XYZ file of C-alpha atoms in Angstrom:
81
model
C 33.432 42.520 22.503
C 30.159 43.630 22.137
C 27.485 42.504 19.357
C 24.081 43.578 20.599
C 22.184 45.709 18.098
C 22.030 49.629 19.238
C 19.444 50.888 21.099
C 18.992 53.779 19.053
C 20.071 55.941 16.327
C 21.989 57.865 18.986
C 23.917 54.368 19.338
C 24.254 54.087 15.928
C 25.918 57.794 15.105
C 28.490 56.801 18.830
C 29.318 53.800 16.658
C 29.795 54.775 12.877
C 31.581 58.573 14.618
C 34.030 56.161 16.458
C 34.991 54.291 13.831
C 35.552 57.026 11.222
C 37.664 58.346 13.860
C 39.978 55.415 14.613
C 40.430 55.466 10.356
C 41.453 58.463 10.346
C 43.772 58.597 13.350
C 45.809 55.453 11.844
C 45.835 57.230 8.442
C 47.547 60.186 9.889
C 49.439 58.307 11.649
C 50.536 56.190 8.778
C 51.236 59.097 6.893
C 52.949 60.565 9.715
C 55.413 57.456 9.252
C 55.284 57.826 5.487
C 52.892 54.778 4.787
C 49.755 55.385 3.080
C 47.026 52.531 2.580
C 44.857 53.732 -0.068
C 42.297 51.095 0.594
C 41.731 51.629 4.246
C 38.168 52.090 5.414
C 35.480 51.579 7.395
C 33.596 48.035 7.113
C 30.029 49.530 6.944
C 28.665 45.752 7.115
C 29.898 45.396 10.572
C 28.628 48.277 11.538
C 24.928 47.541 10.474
C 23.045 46.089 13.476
C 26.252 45.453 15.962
C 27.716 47.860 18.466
C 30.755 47.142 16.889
C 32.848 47.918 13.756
C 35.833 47.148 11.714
C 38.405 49.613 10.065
C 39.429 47.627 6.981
C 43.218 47.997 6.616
C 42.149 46.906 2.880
C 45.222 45.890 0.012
C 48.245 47.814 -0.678
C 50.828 47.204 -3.219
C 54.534 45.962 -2.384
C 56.032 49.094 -1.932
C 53.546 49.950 0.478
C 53.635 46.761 2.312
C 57.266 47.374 2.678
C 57.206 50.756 3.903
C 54.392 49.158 6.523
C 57.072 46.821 7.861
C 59.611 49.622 8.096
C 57.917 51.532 9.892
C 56.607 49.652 12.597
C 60.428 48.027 12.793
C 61.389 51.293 13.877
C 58.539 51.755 15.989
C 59.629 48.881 17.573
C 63.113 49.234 17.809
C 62.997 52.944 19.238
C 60.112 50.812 22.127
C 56.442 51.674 22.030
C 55.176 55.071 24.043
């Protein structure tokens, strides 16, 4: 994993573009599967100064977290792509 700080603001737009896009590709693909996280984000303080960054899965409430676990059950029952 890297941690260096980016170059440039080029390297900072790659960075904060990829993660937006990895939150919103699991959101639709939550909702796809009928789970919706209504805290998930992106962790802006990883982002600032690293090449890396977090999406933040965040809280959800029971129902949610039960939905979550059906889901990927079934995922994993029908065998990952």
């Amino acid at each position: 994993m890297l941690t260096e700080e980016p170059q440039s603001r080029d390297d900072w737009r790659r960075i904060t573009k990829e993660v937006r896009e990895a939150r919103d590709g699991l959101a639709a693909a939550l909702r796809d599967a009928g789970v919706i996280l209504p805290s998930l984000t992106t962790d802006i303080a990883t982002c600032a100064g690293r090449t890396i960054a977090l999406v933040d899965l965040g809280r959800c409430n029971v129902e949610t977290a039960h939905r979550l676990a059906n889901a990927l059950r079934e995922v994993s029952r029908r065998g990952a792509p």
